[in-house]
PDB file of C-alpha atoms in Angstrom:
ATOM      1  CA  MET A  78      -0.227   0.113  -0.475  1.00  0.00           C
ATOM      2  CA  ASN A  79       3.146   1.880   0.725  1.00  0.00           C
ATOM      3  CA  THR A  80       4.875   2.009  -2.466  1.00  0.00           C
ATOM      4  CA  ARG A  81       1.000   2.298  -4.515  1.00  0.00           C
ATOM      5  CA  TYR A  82      -0.087   5.728  -3.015  1.00  0.00           C
ATOM      6  CA  LYS A  83       3.014   6.593  -1.447  1.00  0.00           C
ATOM      7  CA  ASP A  84       2.404  10.447  -2.245  1.00  0.00           C
ATOM      8  CA  SER A  85      -1.543   9.915  -0.626  1.00  0.00           C
ATOM      9  CA  ALA A  86      -1.712   7.885   1.463  1.00  0.00           C
ATOM     10  CA  LYS A  87       1.336   6.112   4.775  1.00  0.00           C
ATOM     11  CA  VAL A  88       0.088   2.739   6.041  1.00  0.00           C
ATOM     12  CA  VAL A  89       1.857   1.926   9.284  1.00  0.00           C
ATOM     13  CA  MET A  90       0.854  -0.656  12.063  1.00  0.00           C
ATOM     14  CA  GLN A  91      -1.033   0.147  14.756  1.00  0.00           C
ATOM     15  CA  GLN A  92       2.398  -0.751  16.805  1.00  0.00           C
ATOM     16  CA  THR A  93       4.226   1.654  15.430  1.00  0.00           C
ATOM     17  CA  LEU A  94       1.294   4.510  16.293  1.00  0.00           C
ATOM     18  CA  LEU A  95       1.207   2.678  20.229  1.00  0.00           C
ATOM     19  CA  ASP A  96       5.320   3.224  20.101  1.00  0.00           C
ATOM     20  CA  SER A  97       4.994   7.162  18.629  1.00  0.00           C
ATOM     21  CA  VAL A  98       2.227   7.903  21.281  1.00  0.00           C
ATOM     22  CA  PHE A  99       4.741   6.000  24.518  1.00  0.00           C
ATOM     23  CA  LYS A 100       7.688   7.768  23.405  1.00  0.00           C
ATOM     24  CA  GLU A 101       5.978  11.056  23.436  1.00  0.00           C
ATOM     25  CA  ALA A 102       4.379  11.054  26.652  1.00  0.00           C
ATOM     26  CA  THR A 103       7.324   9.674  27.996  1.00  0.00           C
ATOM     27  CA  ALA A 104       9.560  12.895  26.877  1.00  0.00           C
ATOM     28  CA  PHE A 105       6.355  14.704  27.595  1.00  0.00           C
ATOM     29  CA  LEU A 106       6.719  13.467  31.631  1.00  0.00           C
ATOM     30  CA  ILE A 107      10.816  13.906  31.342  1.00  0.00           C
ATOM     31  CA  TYR A 108      10.886  17.628  32.238  1.00  0.00           C
ATOM     32  CA  PRO A 109       8.399  17.131  35.266  1.00  0.00           C
ATOM     33  CA  MET A 110      10.103  14.364  36.873  1.00  0.00           C
ATOM     34  CA  SER A 111      13.353  15.566  36.013  1.00  0.00           C
ATOM     35  CA  LEU A 112      12.012  19.093  38.146  1.00  0.00           C
ATOM     36  CA  MET A 113      10.503  16.571  41.372  1.00  0.00           C
ATOM     37  CA  GLY A 114      13.474  14.489  41.717  1.00  0.00           C
ATOM     38  CA  LEU A 115      15.596  17.422  41.607  1.00  0.00           C
ATOM     39  CA  LEU A 116      13.719  18.508  44.719  1.00  0.00           C
ATOM     40  CA  PHE A 117      14.126  15.287  46.151  1.00  0.00           C
ATOM     41  CA  LEU A 118      18.035  16.202  45.880  1.00  0.00           C
ATOM     42  CA  VAL A 119      17.372  19.415  47.677  1.00  0.00           C
ATOM     43  CA  VAL A 120      15.130  17.118  50.331  1.00  0.00           C
ATOM     44  CA  THR A 121      17.527  15.079  50.697  1.00  0.00           C
ATOM     45  CA  PHE A 122      20.481  17.587  51.572  1.00  0.00           C
ATOM     46  CA  LEU A 123      18.419  19.825  53.390  1.00  0.00           C
ATOM     47  CA  ILE A 124      17.574  16.688  55.814  1.00  0.00           C
ATOM     48  CA  THR A 125      21.132  15.156  56.306  1.00  0.00           C
ATOM     49  CA  HIS A 126      22.530  18.606  57.206  1.00  0.00           C
ATOM     50  CA  SER A 127      19.911  19.426  59.624  1.00  0.00           C
ATOM     51  CA  THR A 128      20.253  16.433  61.279  1.00  0.00           C
ATOM     52  CA  CYS A 129      23.822  16.000  61.074  1.00  0.00           C
ATOM     53  CA  ARG A 130      23.726  19.574  63.071  1.00  0.00           C
ATOM     54  CA  ILE A 131      21.538  17.969  65.342  1.00  0.00           C
ATOM     55  CA  HIS A 132      23.306  15.365  66.280  1.00  0.00           C
ATOM     56  CA  MET A 133      26.477  17.241  66.251  1.00  0.00           C
ATOM     57  CA  ARG A 134      25.386  19.527  68.855  1.00  0.00           C
ATOM     58  CA  LYS A 135      24.065  17.134  70.981  1.00  0.00           C
ATOM     59  CA  GLU A 136      28.136  15.152  70.912  1.00  0.00           C
ATOM     60  CA  SER A 137      29.915  18.378  71.113  1.00  0.00           C
ATOM     61  CA  LYS A 138      32.135  17.201  74.055  1.00  0.00           C
ATOM     62  CA  THR A 139      33.241  13.881  71.603  1.00  0.00           C
ATOM     63  CA  TYR A 140      34.132  15.611  68.842  1.00  0.00           C
ATOM     64  CA  GLY A 141      36.465  17.598  71.154  1.00  0.00           C
ATOM     65  CA  ILE A 142      37.529  14.675  73.399  1.00  0.00           C
ATOM     66  CA  TYR A 143      39.005  13.636  69.352  1.00  0.00           C
ATOM     67  CA  LYS A 144      40.608  16.821  69.019  1.00  0.00           C
ATOM     68  CA  SER A 145      42.137  16.490  72.427  1.00  0.00           C
ATOM     69  CA  LEU A 146      43.091  13.593  71.335  1.00  0.00           C
ATOM     70  CA  GLY A 147      44.873  14.765  68.396  1.00  0.00           C
ATOM     71  CA  LEU A 148      42.212  13.166  65.298  1.00  0.00           C
ATOM     72  CA  THR A 149      41.692  16.630  62.659  1.00  0.00           C
ATOM     73  CA  SER A 150      39.213  18.575  61.870  1.00  0.00           C
ATOM     74  CA  PHE A 151      39.148  16.382  58.367  1.00  0.00           C
ATOM     75  CA  ARG A 152      39.139  12.882  59.699  1.00  0.00           C
ATOM     76  CA  ILE A 153      36.042  13.647  62.190  1.00  0.00           C
ATOM     77  CA  ARG A 154      34.538  14.884  59.453  1.00  0.00           C
ATOM     78  CA  LEU A 155      35.500  12.635  57.248  1.00  0.00           C
ATOM     79  CA  SER A 156      34.230   9.775  59.269  1.00  0.00           C
ATOM     80  CA  ILE A 157      31.073  11.245  59.556  1.00  0.00           C
ATOM     81  CA  ALA A 158      30.480  11.845  56.074  1.00  0.00           C
ATOM     82  CA  MET A 159      31.234   8.700  55.419  1.00  0.00           C
ATOM     83  CA  GLY A 160      28.975   7.046  58.010  1.00  0.00           C
ATOM     84  CA  ILE A 161      26.527   8.755  56.424  1.00  0.00           C
ATOM     85  CA  GLY A 162      27.572   7.485  53.070  1.00  0.00           C
ATOM     86  CA  ILE A 163      26.950   4.083  53.781  1.00  0.00           C
ATOM     87  CA  LEU A 164      23.455   4.799  55.675  1.00  0.00           C
ATOM     88  CA  SER A 165      22.000   6.173  52.690  1.00  0.00           C
ATOM     89  CA  ALA A 166      23.667   4.043  49.933  1.00  0.00           C
ATOM     90  CA  LEU A 167      21.656   1.248  51.969  1.00  0.00           C
ATOM     91  CA  GLY A 168      19.121   3.111  51.391  1.00  0.00           C
ATOM     92  CA  ALA A 169      19.664   3.204  48.121  1.00  0.00           C
ATOM     93  CA  LEU A 170      20.332  -0.147  47.756  1.00  0.00           C
ATOM     94  CA  ILE A 171      16.730  -0.945  49.333  1.00  0.00           C
ATOM     95  CA  GLY A 172      14.899   1.988  47.561  1.00  0.00           C
ATOM     96  CA  LEU A 173      16.122   0.746  44.381  1.00  0.00           C
ATOM     97  CA  LEU A 174      15.461  -3.005  44.927  1.00  0.00           C
ATOM     98  CA  ALA A 175      11.923  -1.606  46.112  1.00  0.00           C
ATOM     99  CA  GLY A 176      11.506   0.066  43.305  1.00  0.00           C
ATOM    100  CA  VAL A 177      12.659  -2.169  40.754  1.00  0.00           C
ATOM    101  CA  TYR A 178      10.471  -4.900  41.747  1.00  0.00           C
ATOM    102  CA  ALA A 179       8.053  -3.894  44.504  1.00  0.00           C
ATOM    103  CA  LEU A 180       6.221  -0.558  42.562  1.00  0.00           C
ATOM    104  CA  PRO A 181       5.579  -2.383  39.550  1.00  0.00           C
ATOM    105  CA  LEU A 182       3.527  -4.916  41.045  1.00  0.00           C
ATOM    106  CA  LEU A 183       1.735  -2.349  43.696  1.00  0.00           C
ATOM    107  CA  LEU A 184       0.889  -0.241  40.279  1.00  0.00           C
ATOM    108  CA  GLU A 185      -0.671  -3.292  38.258  1.00  0.00           C
ATOM    109  CA  THR A 186      -2.945  -4.069  41.271  1.00  0.00           C
ATOM    110  CA  ILE A 187      -4.020  -0.655  41.754  1.00  0.00           C
ATOM    111  CA  LEU A 188      -4.537  -0.485  37.954  1.00  0.00           C
ATOM    112  CA  SER A 189      -5.950  -3.692  37.019  1.00  0.00           C
ATOM    113  CA  GLY A 190      -9.265  -1.852  38.837  1.00  0.00           C
ATOM    114  CA  TYR A 191      -9.062   1.218  36.085  1.00  0.00           C
ATOM    115  CA  GLY A 192      -8.356  -1.867  33.296  1.00  0.00           C
ATOM    116  CA  ILE A 193      -4.949  -1.661  32.320  1.00  0.00           C
ATOM    117  CA  VAL A 194      -3.765  -5.019  33.270  1.00  0.00           C
ATOM    118  CA  ALA A 195      -0.106  -4.926  31.945  1.00  0.00           C
ATOM    119  CA  LEU A 196       1.734  -2.020  32.830  1.00  0.00           C
ATOM    120  CA  PRO A 197       4.463  -1.480  30.061  1.00  0.00           C
ATOM    121  CA  LEU A 198       7.856  -0.130  31.981  1.00  0.00           C
ATOM    122  CA  THR A 199      10.826   0.087  31.394  1.00  0.00           C
ATOM    123  CA  PHE A 200      14.171   0.744  33.362  1.00  0.00           C
ATOM    124  CA  SER A 201      17.329   2.763  32.415  1.00  0.00           C
ATOM    125  CA  TRP A 202      19.587   1.293  34.455  1.00  0.00           C
ATOM    126  CA  GLY A 203      22.197   3.338  33.632  1.00  0.00           C
ATOM    127  CA  GLY A 204      19.591   5.952  35.331  1.00  0.00           C
ATOM    128  CA  VAL A 205      19.076   4.627  38.162  1.00  0.00           C
ATOM    129  CA  LEU A 206      22.553   4.218  39.422  1.00  0.00           C
ATOM    130  CA  VAL A 207      23.036   7.853  38.407  1.00  0.00           C
ATOM    131  CA  VAL A 208      20.254   8.883  41.003  1.00  0.00           C
ATOM    132  CA  SER A 209      21.019   6.748  43.007  1.00  0.00           C
ATOM    133  CA  CYS A 210      24.764   7.520  43.397  1.00  0.00           C
ATOM    134  CA  LEU A 211      23.403  11.456  43.131  1.00  0.00           C
ATOM    135  CA  SER A 212      21.472  10.989  46.371  1.00  0.00           C
ATOM    136  CA  ILE A 213      24.390   9.035  48.039  1.00  0.00           C
ATOM    137  CA  PHE A 214      26.701  11.883  47.054  1.00  0.00           C
ATOM    138  CA  SER A 215      23.319  14.685  48.520  1.00  0.00           C
ATOM    139  CA  ALA A 216      23.245  12.907  51.804  1.00  0.00           C
ATOM    140  CA  VAL A 217      27.122  12.586  51.884  1.00  0.00           C
ATOM    141  CA  LEU A 218      27.434  16.524  51.408  1.00  0.00           C
ATOM    142  CA  GLY A 219      25.061  17.647  53.649  1.00  0.00           C
ATOM    143  CA  SER A 220      26.443  16.179  56.668  1.00  0.00           C
ATOM    144  CA  TRP A 221      30.156  17.089  55.202  1.00  0.00           C
ATOM    145  CA  ALA A 222      28.473  20.663  55.100  1.00  0.00           C
ATOM    146  CA  SER A 223      26.894  20.239  58.810  1.00  0.00           C
ATOM    147  CA  SER A 224      30.080  19.508  60.063  1.00  0.00           C
ATOM    148  CA  LYS A 225      31.980  22.448  59.540  1.00  0.00           C
ATOM    149  CA  ALA A 226      31.712  23.736  63.039  1.00  0.00           C
ATOM    150  CA  ILE A 227      33.557  20.665  64.007  1.00  0.00           C
ATOM    151  CA  LYS A 228      36.519  22.684  61.854  1.00  0.00           C
ATOM    152  CA  GLN A 229      36.058  26.336  63.412  1.00  0.00           C
ATOM    153  CA  ALA A 230      36.342  25.429  66.989  1.00  0.00           C
ATOM    154  CA  THR A 231      38.755  24.210  69.300  1.00  0.00           C
ATOM    155  CA  PRO A 232      38.780  21.774  71.375  1.00  0.00           C
ATOM    156  CA  ARG A 233      38.387  23.474  74.728  1.00  0.00           C
ATOM    157  CA  ILE A 234      35.528  25.229  73.170  1.00  0.00           C
ATOM    158  CA  LEU A 235      33.623  21.804  72.290  1.00  0.00           C
ATOM    159  CA  VAL A 236      34.502  19.736  75.812  1.00  0.00           C
ATOM    160  CA  THR A 237      33.110  22.921  77.271  1.00  0.00           C
ATOM    161  CA  GLU A 238      29.359  23.425  75.447  1.00  0.00           C
TER     162      GLU A 238
END
């Protein structure tokens, strides 16, 4: 049909049309989803920063003792950031597994009431890993920024607080 009516009509299969609609819908959703992802990264930074600040105020005597024993501010800050990094990596791994395996099952269960039985979800593993690493980096950066007070304080001030 395409060769016979090439100037006046184009014949395509239904699958081609469906693929075209899904590609357009996906492209349309990329920007709002990216903005939401950026918002989540900022929220991760802020929550980690405030939580670490509270923890550092409570443990200021301990950090003062560490500094008086000879530990540098950089080493103390690095240990705090590494602890947060390990915790956030564990959380990212759990979230990755839940998002990849549990979320599609949950969505199919919810959407089956609306008549959508099979939900065609596709994952870009590179993108998933990049976003997971960005969330870990955001948490580590928040803890590093909050530990700036340790760098500026002397052991005597930290112990007396």
